[in-house]
Coordinates of C-alpha atoms and ligand atoms in Angstrom, one line a residue:
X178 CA 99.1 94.2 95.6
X179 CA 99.1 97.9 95.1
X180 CA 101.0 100.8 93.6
X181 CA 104.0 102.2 95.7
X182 CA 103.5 105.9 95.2
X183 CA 100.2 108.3 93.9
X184 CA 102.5 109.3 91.0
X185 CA 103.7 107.9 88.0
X186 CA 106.6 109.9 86.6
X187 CA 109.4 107.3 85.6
X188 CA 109.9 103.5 85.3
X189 CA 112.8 104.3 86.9
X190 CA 111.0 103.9 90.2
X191 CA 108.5 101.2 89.4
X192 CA 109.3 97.6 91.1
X193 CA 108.5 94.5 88.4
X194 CA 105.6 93.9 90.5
X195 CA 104.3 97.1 90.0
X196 CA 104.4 96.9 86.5
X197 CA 103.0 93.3 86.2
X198 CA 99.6 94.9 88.3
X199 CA 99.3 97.2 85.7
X200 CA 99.7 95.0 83.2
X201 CA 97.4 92.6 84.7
X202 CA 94.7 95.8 85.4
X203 CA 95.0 96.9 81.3
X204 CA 93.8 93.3 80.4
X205 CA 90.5 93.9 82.2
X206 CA 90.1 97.4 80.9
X207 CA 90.9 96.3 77.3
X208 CA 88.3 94.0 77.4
X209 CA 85.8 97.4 78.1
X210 CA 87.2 98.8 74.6
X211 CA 85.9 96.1 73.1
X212 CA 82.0 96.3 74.6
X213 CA 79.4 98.0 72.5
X214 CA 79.7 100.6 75.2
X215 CA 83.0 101.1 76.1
X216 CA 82.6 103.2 79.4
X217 CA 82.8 102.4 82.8
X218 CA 81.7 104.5 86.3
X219 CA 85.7 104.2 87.8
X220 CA 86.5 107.6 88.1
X221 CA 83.1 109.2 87.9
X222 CA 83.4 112.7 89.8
X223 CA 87.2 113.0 90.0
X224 CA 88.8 115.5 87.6
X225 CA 92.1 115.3 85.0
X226 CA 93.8 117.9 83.8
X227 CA 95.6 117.1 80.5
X228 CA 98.7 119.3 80.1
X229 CA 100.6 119.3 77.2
X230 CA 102.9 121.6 76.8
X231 CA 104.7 119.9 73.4
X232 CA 102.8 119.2 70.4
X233 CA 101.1 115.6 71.0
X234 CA 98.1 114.0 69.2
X235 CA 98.5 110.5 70.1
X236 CA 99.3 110.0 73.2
X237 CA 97.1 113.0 74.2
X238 CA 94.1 111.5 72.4
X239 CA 94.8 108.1 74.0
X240 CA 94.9 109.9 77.8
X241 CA 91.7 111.7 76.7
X242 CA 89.7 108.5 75.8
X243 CA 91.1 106.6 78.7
X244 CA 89.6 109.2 81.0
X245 CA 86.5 109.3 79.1
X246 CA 85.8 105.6 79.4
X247 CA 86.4 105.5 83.0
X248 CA 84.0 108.7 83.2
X249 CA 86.3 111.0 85.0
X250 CA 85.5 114.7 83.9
X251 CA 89.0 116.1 81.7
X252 CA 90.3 119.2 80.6
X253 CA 92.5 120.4 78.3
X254 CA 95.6 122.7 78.6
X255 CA 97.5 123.0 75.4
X256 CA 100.9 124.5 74.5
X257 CA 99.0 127.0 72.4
X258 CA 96.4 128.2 75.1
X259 CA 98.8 127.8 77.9
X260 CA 99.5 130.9 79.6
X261 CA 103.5 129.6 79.2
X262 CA 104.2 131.8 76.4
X263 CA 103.4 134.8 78.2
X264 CA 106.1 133.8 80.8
X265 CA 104.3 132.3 83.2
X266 CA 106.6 129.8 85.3
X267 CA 106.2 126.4 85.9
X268 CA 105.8 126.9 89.3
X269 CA 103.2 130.0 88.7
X270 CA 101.5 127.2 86.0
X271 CA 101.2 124.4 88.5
X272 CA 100.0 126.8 91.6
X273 CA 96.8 127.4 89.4
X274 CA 96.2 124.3 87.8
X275 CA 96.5 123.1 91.6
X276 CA 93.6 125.2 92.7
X277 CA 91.5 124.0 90.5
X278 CA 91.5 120.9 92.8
X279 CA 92.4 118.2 90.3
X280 CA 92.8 114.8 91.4
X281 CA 95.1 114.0 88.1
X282 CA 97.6 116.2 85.9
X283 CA 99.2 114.2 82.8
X284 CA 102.1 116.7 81.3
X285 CA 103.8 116.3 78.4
X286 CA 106.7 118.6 79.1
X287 CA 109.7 119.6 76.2
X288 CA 111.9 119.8 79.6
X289 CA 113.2 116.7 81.5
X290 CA 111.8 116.8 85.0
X291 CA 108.7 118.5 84.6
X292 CA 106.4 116.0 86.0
X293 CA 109.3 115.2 89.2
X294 CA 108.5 119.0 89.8
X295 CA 105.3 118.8 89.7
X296 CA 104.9 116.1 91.6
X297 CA 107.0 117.6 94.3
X298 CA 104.4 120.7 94.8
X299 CA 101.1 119.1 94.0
X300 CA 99.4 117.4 96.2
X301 CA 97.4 116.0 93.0
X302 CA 98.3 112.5 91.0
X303 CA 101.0 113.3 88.6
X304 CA 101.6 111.3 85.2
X305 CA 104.1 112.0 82.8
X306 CA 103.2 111.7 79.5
X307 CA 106.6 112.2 78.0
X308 CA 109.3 114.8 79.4
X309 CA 112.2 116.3 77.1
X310 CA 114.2 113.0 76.3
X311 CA 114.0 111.5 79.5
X312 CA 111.1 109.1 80.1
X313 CA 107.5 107.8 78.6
X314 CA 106.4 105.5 81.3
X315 CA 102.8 104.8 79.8
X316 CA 104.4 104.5 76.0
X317 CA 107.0 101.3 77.7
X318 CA 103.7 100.2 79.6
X319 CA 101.7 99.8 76.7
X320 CA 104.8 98.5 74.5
X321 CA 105.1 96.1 77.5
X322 CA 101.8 94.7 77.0
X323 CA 101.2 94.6 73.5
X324 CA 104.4 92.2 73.7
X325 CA 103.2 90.2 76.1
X326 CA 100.3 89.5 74.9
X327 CA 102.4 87.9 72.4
X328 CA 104.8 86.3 74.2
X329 CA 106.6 86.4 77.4
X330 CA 109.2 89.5 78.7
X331 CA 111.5 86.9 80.5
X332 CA 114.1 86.1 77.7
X333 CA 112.9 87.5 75.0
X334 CA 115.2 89.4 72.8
X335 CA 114.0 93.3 71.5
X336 CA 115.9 95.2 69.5
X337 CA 115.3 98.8 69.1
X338 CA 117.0 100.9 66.8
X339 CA 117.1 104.6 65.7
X340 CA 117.4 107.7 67.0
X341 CA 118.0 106.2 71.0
X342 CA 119.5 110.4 72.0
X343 CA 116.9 111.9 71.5
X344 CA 114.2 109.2 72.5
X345 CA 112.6 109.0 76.0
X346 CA 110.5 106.0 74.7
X347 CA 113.8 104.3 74.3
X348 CA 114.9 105.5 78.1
X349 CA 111.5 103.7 79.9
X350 CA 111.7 101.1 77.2
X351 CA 115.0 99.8 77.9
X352 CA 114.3 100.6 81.9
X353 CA 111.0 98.1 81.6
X354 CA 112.0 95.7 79.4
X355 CA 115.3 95.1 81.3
X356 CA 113.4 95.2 84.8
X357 CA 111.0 92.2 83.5
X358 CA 114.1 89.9 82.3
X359 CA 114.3 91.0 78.3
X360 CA 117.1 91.3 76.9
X361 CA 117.6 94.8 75.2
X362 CA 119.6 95.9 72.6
X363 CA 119.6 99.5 71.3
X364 CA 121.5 100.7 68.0
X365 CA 121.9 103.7 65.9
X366 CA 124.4 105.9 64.6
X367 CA 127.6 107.1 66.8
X368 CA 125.9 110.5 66.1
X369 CA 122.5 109.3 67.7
X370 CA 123.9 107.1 70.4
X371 CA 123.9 108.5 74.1
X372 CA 127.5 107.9 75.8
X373 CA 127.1 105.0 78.4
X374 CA 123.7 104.0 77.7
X375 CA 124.2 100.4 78.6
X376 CA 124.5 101.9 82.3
X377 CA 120.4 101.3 81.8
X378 CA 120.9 97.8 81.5
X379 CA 120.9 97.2 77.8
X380 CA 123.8 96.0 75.1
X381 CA 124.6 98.9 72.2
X382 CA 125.7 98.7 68.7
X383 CA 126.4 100.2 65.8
X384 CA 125.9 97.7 63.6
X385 CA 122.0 97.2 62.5
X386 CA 122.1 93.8 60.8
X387 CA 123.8 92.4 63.4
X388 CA 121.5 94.0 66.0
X389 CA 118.4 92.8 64.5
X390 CA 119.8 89.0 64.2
X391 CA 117.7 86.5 66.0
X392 CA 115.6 89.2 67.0
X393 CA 111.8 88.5 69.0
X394 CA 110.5 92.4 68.6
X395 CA 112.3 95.4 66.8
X396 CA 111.3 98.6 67.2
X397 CA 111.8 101.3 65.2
X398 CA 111.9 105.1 66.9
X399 CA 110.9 108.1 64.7
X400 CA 114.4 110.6 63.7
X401 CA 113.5 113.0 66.6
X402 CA 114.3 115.8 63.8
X403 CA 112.4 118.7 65.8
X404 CA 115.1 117.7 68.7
X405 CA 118.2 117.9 66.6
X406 CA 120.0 121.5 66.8
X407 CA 123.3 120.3 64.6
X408 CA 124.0 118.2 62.0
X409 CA 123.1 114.8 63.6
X410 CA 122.9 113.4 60.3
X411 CA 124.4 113.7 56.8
X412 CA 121.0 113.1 54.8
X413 CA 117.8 111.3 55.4
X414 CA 118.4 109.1 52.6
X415 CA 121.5 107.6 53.8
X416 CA 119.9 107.5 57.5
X417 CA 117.2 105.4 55.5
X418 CA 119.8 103.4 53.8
X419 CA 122.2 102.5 56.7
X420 CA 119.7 102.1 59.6
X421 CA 115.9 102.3 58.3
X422 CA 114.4 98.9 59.0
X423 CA 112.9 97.0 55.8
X424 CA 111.9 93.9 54.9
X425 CA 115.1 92.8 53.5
X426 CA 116.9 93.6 57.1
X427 CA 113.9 91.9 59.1
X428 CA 114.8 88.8 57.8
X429 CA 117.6 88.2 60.1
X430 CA 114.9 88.4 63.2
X431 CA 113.3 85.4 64.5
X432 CA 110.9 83.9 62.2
X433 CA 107.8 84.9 64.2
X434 CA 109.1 88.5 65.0
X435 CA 107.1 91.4 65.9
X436 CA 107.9 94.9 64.7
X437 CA 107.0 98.2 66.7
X438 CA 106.9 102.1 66.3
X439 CA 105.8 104.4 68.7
X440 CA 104.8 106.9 66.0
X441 CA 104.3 109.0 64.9
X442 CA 106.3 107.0 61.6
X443 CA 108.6 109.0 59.3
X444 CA 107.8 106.4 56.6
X445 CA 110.5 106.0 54.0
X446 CA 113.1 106.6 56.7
X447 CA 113.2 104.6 59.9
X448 CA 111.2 102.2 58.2
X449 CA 109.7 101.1 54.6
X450 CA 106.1 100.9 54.4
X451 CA 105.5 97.3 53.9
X452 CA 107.1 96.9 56.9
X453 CA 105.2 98.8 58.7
X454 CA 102.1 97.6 57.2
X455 CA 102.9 94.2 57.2
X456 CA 101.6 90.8 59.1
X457 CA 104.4 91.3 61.4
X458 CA 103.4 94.7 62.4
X459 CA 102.0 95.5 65.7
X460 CA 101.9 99.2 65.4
X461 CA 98.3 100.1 65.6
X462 CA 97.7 97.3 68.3
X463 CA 100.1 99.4 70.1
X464 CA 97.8 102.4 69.4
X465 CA 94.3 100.4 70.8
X466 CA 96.2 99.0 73.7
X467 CA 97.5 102.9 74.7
X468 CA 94.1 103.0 76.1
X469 CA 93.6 100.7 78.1
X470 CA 97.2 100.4 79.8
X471 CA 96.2 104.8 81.1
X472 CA 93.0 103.3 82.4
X473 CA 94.6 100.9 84.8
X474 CA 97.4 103.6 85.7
X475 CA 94.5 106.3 86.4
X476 CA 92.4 103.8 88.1
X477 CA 95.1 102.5 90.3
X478 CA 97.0 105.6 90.7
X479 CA 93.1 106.8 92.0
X480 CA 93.5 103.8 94.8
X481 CA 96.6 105.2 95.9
X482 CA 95.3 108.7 96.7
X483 CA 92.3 107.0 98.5
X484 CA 94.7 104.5 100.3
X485 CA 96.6 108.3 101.6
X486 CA 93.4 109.9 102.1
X487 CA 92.2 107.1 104.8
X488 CA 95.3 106.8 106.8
Ligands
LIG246 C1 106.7 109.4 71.1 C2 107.0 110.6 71.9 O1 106.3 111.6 71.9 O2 108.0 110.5 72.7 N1 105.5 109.5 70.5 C3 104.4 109.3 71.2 O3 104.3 109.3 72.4 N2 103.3 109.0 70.5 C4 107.8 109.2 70.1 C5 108.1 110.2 69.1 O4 107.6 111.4 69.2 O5 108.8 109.9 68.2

């Protein structure tokens, strides 16, 4: 069993097999983050080149330790020391990164379709880490397996609610989930609520206490407030109020219920702090598993490339 393609720039185009071998590879590479040394020789002489052209912390830390711990050699390019505010193209960016010989470029990009452009002149591994609001493909990976671990993806009910327009994580999320038998359920206000978004394979509603009834995991996504040019919303406090997920409202899940957050949280707003810190939380296992679920996509993106190279 193998990857399909040297890329991974949507879940859109993985195959539920797919994503069950890289679920399958993150169990073995989480068990390295738990070793008094948590490195292994994988990638030892091959070269990432970390992207980011959109403020990141998390995910970009997470990348940076995966690549670490399977001793690849990684650089940085940041929004701030990217020649992209001088004008520089993407095109023009991508020709130069590209000859530094890379064998890996993650980009976080503020536009949809970076990486898909990328990945159509490199001749490099490309990994999206998060384009405009269109997918996260490791952040549903690593959701994926964090639930799992837990409990089975076939039949299982996830709700996730909040701010679903502006949110790629919701996009790969619903995609992945779907794909491996869950039943999804997105909700949010009519404001925040992309037209025709069950087209992906989920149900939508307005109504949160109903959406969160009988619920297995319920995610909350962060008010993507740096992404909203109008008035989206009339105040944070009603946002809070009408949609942010306490402990009162997680009631209605299922008794043994898991609740999840990308981050970064907007605590106080898309959901109370006791939720967040509670026994049910999952939220920083979400953060530990990051890791390993980019070392099995490097390692068997890396595979893939060799797989091309020998035939
Ligand atoms: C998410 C993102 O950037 O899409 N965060 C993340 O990857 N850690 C979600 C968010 O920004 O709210």
């Amino acid at each position: 069993m193998r990857l399909r393609s040297r890329h991974l720039v949507a879940i859109a185009s993985l195959e539920p097999d797919e994503v069950e071998l890289i679920l399958d590879t993150a169990e073995s590479f989480a068990e390295v983050g738990t070793r008094e040394i948590k490195k292994v020789p994988t990638l030892r002489g091959k070269t990432v080149v970390n992207f980011f052209v959109e403020p990141s912390t998390r995910t970009r830390s997470s990348f940076e330790l995966a690549e670490k711990r399977l001793s690849a050699d990684a650089v940085n390019f940041s929004a701030n020391s990217s020649s992209f505010v001088k004008g520089e193209t993407l095109l023009d960016t991508a020709r130069n990164l590209e000859a530094m010989v890379p064998d890996f470029i993650v980009i976080r990009h503020s536009e949809a379709g970076a990486p898909h452009f990328l990945a159509r002149h490199s001749s490099c591994s490309i990994i999206n880490a998060g384009d405009g609001a269109h997918e996260h493909p490791t952040q549903a990976l690593l959701d994926a397996f964090t639930i799992r671990r837990r409990r089975p993806l076939r039949g299982l009910r996830v709700t996730i609610v909040g701010d679903i327009l502006h949110s790629r994580v919701a996009r790969s999320n619903i995609l992945l989930l779907s794909k491996m038998g869950a039943q999804v359920t997105v909700c949010g206000p009519p404001s925040l609520m992309p037209p025709r978004i069950e087209a992906l394979g989920c149900s939508a509603t307005h109504d949160v206490d109903r959406s969160i009834e009988g619920a297995d995991v319920v995610m909350a996504l962060r008010l993507q407030l740096e992404r909203m040019t109008r008035g989206y919303l009339p105040s944070l406090r009603e946002y809070a109020k009408l949609y942010g997920l306490d402990s009162r409202r997680m009631q209605r899940a299922a008794p043994d219920a898991i609740v999840m957050h990308p981050g970064p949280m907007n605590r106080g707003v898309e959901i109370t702090g006791d939720v967040a810190d509670g026994e049910r939380s999952v939220i920083l296992e979400q953060v530990t598993n990051g890791v390993a679920v980019r070392m099995a996509v490097l390692y068997l993106l890396a595979g893939e490339v060799e797989r091309e190279a020998a035939a």
